[in-house]
mmCIF file of C-alpha atoms and ligand atoms in Angstrom:
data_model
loop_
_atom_site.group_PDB
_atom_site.id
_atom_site.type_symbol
_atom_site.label_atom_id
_atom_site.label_comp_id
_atom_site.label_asym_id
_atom_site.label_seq_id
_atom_site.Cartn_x
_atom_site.Cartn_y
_atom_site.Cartn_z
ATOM 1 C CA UNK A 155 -2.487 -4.358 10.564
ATOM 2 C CA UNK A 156 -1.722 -0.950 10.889
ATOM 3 C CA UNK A 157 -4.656 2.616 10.345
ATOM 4 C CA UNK A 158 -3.384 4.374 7.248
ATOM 5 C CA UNK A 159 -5.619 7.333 7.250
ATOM 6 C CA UNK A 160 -4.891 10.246 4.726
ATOM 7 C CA UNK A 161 -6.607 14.274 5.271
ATOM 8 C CA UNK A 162 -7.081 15.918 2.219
ATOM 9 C CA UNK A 163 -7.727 19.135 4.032
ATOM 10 C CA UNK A 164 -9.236 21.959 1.263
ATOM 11 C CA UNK A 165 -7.462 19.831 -1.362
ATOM 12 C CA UNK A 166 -8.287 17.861 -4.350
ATOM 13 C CA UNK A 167 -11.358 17.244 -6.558
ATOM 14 C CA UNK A 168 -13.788 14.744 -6.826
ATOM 15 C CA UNK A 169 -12.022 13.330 -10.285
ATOM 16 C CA UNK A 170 -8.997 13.540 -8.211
ATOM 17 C CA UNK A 171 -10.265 10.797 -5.783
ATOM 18 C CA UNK A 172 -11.819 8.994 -8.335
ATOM 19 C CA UNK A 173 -8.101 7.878 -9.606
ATOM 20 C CA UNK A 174 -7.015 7.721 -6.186
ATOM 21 C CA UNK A 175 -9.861 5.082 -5.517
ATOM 22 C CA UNK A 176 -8.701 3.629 -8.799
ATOM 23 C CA UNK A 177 -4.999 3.153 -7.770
ATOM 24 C CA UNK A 178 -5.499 1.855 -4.741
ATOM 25 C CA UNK A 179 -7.846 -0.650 -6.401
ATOM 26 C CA UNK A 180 -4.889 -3.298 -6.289
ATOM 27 C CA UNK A 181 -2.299 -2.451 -3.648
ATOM 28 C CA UNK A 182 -1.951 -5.236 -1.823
ATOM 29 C CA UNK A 183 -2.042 -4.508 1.728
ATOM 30 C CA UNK A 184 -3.997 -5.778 5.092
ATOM 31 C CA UNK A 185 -3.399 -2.487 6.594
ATOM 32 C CA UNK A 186 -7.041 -0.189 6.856
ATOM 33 C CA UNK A 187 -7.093 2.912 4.685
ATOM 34 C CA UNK A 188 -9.181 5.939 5.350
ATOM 35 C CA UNK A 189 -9.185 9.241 3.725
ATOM 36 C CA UNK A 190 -10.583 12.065 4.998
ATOM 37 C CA UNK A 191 -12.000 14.250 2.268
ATOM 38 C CA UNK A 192 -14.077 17.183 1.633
ATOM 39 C CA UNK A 193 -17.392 17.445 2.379
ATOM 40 C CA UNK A 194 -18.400 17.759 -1.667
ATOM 41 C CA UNK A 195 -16.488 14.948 -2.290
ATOM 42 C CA UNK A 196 -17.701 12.274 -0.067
ATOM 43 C CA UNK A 197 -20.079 9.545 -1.634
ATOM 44 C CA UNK A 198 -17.537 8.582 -3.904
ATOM 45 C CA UNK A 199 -17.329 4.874 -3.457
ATOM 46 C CA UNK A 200 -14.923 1.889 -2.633
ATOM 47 C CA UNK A 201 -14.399 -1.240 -1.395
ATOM 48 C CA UNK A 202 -10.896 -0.833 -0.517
ATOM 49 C CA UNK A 203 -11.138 2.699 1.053
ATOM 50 C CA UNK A 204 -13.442 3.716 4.431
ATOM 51 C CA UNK A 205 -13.750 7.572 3.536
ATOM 52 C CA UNK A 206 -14.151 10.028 6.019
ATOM 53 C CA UNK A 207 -14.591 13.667 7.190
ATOM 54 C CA UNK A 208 -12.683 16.247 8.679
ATOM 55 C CA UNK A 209 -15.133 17.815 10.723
ATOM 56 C CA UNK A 210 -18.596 18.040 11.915
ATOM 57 C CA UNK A 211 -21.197 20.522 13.782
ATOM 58 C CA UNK A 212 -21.834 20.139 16.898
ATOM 59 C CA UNK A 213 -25.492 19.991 16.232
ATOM 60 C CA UNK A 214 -27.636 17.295 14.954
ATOM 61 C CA UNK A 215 -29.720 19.691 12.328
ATOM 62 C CA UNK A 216 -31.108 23.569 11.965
ATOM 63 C CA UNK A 217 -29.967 27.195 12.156
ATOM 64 C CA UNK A 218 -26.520 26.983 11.372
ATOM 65 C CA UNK A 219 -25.884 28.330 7.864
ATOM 66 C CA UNK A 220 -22.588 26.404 6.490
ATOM 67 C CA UNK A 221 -22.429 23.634 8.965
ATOM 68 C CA UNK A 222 -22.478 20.060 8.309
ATOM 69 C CA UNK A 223 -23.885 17.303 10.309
ATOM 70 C CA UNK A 224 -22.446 13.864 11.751
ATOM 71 C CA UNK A 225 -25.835 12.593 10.501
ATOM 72 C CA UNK A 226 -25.479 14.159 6.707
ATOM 73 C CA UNK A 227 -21.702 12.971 7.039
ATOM 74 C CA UNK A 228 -22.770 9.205 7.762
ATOM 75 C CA UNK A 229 -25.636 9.109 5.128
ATOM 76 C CA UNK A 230 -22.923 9.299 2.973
ATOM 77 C CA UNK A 231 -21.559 6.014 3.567
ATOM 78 C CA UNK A 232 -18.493 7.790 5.252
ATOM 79 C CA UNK A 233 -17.107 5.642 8.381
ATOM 80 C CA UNK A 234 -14.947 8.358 9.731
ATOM 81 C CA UNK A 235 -14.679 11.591 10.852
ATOM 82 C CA UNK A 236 -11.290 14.105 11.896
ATOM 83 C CA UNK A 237 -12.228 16.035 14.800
ATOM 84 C CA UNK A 238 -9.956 18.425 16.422
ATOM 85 C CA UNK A 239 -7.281 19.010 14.001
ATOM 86 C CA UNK A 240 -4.719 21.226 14.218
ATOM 87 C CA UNK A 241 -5.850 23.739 12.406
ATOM 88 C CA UNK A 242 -9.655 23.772 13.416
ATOM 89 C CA UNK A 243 -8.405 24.397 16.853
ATOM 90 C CA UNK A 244 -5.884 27.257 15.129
ATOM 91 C CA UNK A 245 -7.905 29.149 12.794
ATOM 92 C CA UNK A 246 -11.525 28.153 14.212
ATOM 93 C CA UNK A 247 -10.806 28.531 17.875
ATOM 94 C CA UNK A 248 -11.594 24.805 18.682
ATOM 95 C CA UNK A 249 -11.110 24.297 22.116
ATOM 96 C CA UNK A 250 -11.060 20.661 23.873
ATOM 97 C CA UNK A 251 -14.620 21.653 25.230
ATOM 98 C CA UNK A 252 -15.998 21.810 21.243
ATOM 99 C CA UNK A 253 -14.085 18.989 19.972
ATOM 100 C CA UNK A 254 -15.734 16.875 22.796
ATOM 101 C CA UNK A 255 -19.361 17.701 21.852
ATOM 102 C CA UNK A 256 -18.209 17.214 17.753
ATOM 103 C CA UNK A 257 -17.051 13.830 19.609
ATOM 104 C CA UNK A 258 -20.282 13.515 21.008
ATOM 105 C CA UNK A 259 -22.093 14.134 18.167
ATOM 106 C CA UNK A 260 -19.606 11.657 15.732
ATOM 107 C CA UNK A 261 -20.823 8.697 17.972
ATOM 108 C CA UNK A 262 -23.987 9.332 18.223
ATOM 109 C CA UNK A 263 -24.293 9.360 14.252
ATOM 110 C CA UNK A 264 -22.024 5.900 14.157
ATOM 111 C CA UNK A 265 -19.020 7.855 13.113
ATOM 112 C CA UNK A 266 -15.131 6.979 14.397
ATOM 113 C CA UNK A 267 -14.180 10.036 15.520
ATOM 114 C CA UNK A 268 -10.117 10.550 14.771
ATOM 115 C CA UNK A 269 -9.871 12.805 17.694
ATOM 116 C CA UNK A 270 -6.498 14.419 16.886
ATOM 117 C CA UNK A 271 -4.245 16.446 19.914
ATOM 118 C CA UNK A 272 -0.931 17.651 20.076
ATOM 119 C CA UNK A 273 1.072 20.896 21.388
ATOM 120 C CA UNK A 274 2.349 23.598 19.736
ATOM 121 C CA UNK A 275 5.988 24.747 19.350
ATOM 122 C CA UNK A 276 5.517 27.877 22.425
ATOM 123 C CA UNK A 277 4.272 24.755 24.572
ATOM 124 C CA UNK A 278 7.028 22.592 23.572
ATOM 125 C CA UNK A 279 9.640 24.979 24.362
ATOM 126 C CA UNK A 280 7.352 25.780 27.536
ATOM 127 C CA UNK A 281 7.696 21.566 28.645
ATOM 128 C CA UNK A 282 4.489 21.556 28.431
ATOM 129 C CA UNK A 283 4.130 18.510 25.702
ATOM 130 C CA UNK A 284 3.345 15.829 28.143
ATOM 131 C CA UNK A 285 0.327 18.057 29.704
ATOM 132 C CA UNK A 286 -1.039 19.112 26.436
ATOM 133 C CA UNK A 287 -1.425 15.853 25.019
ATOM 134 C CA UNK A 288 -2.846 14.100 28.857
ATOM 135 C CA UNK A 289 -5.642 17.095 28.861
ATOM 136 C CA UNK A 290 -6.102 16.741 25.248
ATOM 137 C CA UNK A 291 -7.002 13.007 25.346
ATOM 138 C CA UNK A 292 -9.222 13.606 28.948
ATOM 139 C CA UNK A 293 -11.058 16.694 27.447
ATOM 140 C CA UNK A 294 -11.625 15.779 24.215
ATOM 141 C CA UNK A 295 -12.734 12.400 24.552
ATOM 142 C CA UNK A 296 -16.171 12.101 26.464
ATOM 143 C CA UNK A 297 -16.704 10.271 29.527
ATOM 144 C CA UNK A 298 -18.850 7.827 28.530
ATOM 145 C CA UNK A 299 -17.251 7.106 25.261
ATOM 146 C CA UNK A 300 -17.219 3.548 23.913
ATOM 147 C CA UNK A 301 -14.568 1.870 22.042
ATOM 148 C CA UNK A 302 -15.404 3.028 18.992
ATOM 149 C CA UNK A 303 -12.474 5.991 18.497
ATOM 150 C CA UNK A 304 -9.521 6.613 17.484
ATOM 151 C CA UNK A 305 -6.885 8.998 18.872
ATOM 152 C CA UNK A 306 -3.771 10.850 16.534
ATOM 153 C CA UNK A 307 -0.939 12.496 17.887
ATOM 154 C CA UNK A 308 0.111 15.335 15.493
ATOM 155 C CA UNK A 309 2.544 17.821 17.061
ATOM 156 C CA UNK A 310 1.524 21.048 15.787
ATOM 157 C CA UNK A 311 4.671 22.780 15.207
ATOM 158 C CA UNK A 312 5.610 19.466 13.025
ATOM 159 C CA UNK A 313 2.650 19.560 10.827
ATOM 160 C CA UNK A 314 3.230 20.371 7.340
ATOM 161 C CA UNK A 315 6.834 21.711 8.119
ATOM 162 C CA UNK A 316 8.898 18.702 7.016
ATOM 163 C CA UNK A 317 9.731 17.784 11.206
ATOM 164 C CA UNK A 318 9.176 15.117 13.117
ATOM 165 C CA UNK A 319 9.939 14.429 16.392
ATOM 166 C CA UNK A 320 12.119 11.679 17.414
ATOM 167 C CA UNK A 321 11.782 8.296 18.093
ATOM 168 C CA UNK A 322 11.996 9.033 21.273
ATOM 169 C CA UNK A 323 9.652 11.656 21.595
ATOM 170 C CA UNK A 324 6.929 9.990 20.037
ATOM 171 C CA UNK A 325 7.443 6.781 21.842
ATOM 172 C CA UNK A 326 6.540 9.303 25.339
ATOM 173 C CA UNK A 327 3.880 10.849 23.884
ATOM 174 C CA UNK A 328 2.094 7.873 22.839
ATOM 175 C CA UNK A 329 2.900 5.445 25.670
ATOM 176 C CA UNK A 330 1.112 8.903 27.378
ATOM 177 C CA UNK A 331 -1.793 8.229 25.514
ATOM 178 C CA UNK A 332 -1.809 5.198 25.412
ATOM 179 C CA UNK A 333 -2.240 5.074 29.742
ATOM 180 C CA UNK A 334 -4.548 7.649 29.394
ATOM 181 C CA UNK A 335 -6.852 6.555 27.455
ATOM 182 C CA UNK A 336 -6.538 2.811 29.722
ATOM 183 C CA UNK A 337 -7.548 4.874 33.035
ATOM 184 C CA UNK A 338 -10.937 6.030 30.859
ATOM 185 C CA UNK A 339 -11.360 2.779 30.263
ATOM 186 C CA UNK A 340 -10.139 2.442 26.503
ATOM 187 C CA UNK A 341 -7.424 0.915 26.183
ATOM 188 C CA UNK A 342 -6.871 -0.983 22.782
ATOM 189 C CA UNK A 343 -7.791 2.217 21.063
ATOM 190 C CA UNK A 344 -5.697 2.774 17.564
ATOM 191 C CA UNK A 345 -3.434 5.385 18.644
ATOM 192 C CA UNK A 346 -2.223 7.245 14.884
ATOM 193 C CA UNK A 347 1.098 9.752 14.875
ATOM 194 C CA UNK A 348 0.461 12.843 12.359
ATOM 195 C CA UNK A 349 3.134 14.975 11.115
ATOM 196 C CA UNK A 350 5.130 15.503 7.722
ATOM 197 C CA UNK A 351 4.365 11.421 7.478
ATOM 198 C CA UNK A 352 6.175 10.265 3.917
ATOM 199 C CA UNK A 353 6.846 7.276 2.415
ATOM 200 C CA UNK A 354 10.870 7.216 3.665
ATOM 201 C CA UNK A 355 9.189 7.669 7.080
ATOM 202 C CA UNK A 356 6.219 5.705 7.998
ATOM 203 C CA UNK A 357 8.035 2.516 8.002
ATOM 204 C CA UNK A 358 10.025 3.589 10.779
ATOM 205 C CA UNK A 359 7.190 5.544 12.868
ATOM 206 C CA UNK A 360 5.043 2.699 12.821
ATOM 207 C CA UNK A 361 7.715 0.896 14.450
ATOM 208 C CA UNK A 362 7.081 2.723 17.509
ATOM 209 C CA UNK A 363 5.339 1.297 20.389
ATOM 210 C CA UNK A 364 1.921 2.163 20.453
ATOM 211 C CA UNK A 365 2.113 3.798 16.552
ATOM 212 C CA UNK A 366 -0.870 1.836 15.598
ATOM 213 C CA UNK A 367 -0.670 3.516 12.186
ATOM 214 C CA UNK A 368 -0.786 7.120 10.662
ATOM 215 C CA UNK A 369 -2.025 10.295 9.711
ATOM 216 C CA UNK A 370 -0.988 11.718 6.515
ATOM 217 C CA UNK A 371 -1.184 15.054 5.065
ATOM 218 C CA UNK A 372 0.479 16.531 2.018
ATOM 219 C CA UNK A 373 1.570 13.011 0.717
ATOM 220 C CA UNK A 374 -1.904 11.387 0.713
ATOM 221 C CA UNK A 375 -2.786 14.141 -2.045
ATOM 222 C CA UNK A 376 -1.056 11.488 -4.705
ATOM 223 C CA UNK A 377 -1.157 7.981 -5.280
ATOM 224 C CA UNK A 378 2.672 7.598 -6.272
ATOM 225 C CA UNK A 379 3.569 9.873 -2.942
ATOM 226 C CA UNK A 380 0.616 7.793 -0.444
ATOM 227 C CA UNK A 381 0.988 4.102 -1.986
ATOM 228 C CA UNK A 382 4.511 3.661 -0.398
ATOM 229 C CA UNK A 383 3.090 4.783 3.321
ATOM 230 C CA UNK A 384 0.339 2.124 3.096
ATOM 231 C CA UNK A 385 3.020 -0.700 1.625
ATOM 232 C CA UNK A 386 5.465 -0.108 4.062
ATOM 233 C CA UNK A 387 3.796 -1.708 6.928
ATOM 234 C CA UNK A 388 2.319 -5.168 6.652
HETATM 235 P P1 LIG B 462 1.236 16.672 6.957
HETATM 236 O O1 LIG B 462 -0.179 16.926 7.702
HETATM 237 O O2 LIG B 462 1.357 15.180 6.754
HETATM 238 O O3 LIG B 462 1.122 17.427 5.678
HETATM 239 O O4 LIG B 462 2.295 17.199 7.885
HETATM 240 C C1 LIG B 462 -0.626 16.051 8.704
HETATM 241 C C2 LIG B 462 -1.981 16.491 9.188
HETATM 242 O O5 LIG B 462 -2.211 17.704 9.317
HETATM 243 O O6 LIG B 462 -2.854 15.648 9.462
#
């Protein structure tokens, strides 16, 4: 059973995931599907889908005009929550600091936080991959965390551009995660790679040691382009 989560991002409409409830309706799979959607769209309901967020306030109610909470997000019926994406920590200065306390405040809602990390193309071409990713897991992820989380790889500079890494690359930075997140104490933890994820693709990915499923971006806007990502895994 593999994690088959899809982020909208600011994409879609609530008709829009309406049909994509609908088509999904009778894919047969055992793998879990999750998609991350707007905040205006969640509520929308299925039995085959957990739905999800892709990011919360750090605060639990009050002053802060245009913020949503993890408690408003859960009385939804949403499961999941992104936290940390790429592009929070791009265009909203997210640091690993915030993302912990949006961690934080995931949990203490009953959220799964999909705590995302990854390095950008100046630190890749620095070799500075392995440490990104090793303080990105440690910072974001609080200490007293329980089991309840799930961590994505998404290297930055591969998001959205058509790139992936290789095999190989992926393999280290996830076998990195994966013994990082054992010395906290949480090991077993669904460990997702993100990037330009498509249906020739994901097969192969998940193949990867510790690729415990994936993260999918511009091809979980469609059914015909996110149905052959969730049925290529059993
Ligand atoms: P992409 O996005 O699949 O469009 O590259 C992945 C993500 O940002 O989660």
């Amino acid at each position: 059973m593999k994690v088959i989560a899809g982020n909208w991002k600011m994409n879609g409409t609530r008709t829009g995931l309406t049909d994509m409830v609908a088509a999904l309706q009778n894919v047969e799979t055992e793998n879990k599907i999750i998609l991350c959607v707007p905040y205006t769209m969640l509520g929308v309901e299925s039995n085959r889908i957990y739905m999800g967020a892709q990011d919360v306030s750090t605060h639990d109610h009050g002053a802060y005009t245009g913020e949503v909470s993890a408690q408003m997000v859960a009385a939804t019926g949403a499961k999941y929550v992104i936290v940390g994406h790429s592009e929070r920590r791009q265009y909203h200065n997210e640091t690993n600091d915030i993302v912990r306390q949006k961690v934080t405040a995931a949990l203490s809602a009953g959220l799964t936080p999909i705590v995302c990390v990854g390095e950008t193309m100046d630190e890749k071409q620095a070799g500075k991959t392995m440490e990104i990713i090793e303080s990105g897991v440690k910072e974001s992820i609080p200490n007293d965390t329980n089991k309840n989380i799930i961590v994505a790889y998404e290297p930055r500079w591969a998001i959205g551009a058509g790139l992936t890494p290789t095999k190989e690359e992926i393999a280290e930075a996830h076998k990195l995660i994966a013994d990082t997140l054992m010395s906290m104490g949480l090991s077993g933890t669904p460990i997702l790679y993100g990037a330009s994820v498509k249906g020739s693709n994901a097969a192969e990915i998940m193949s990867i040691p510790n690729v415990d499923g994936v993260l999918v971006g511009g091809a979980s806007l469609k059914p015909d382009d996110f149905i052959p990502i969730i049925t290529s895994v059993k």
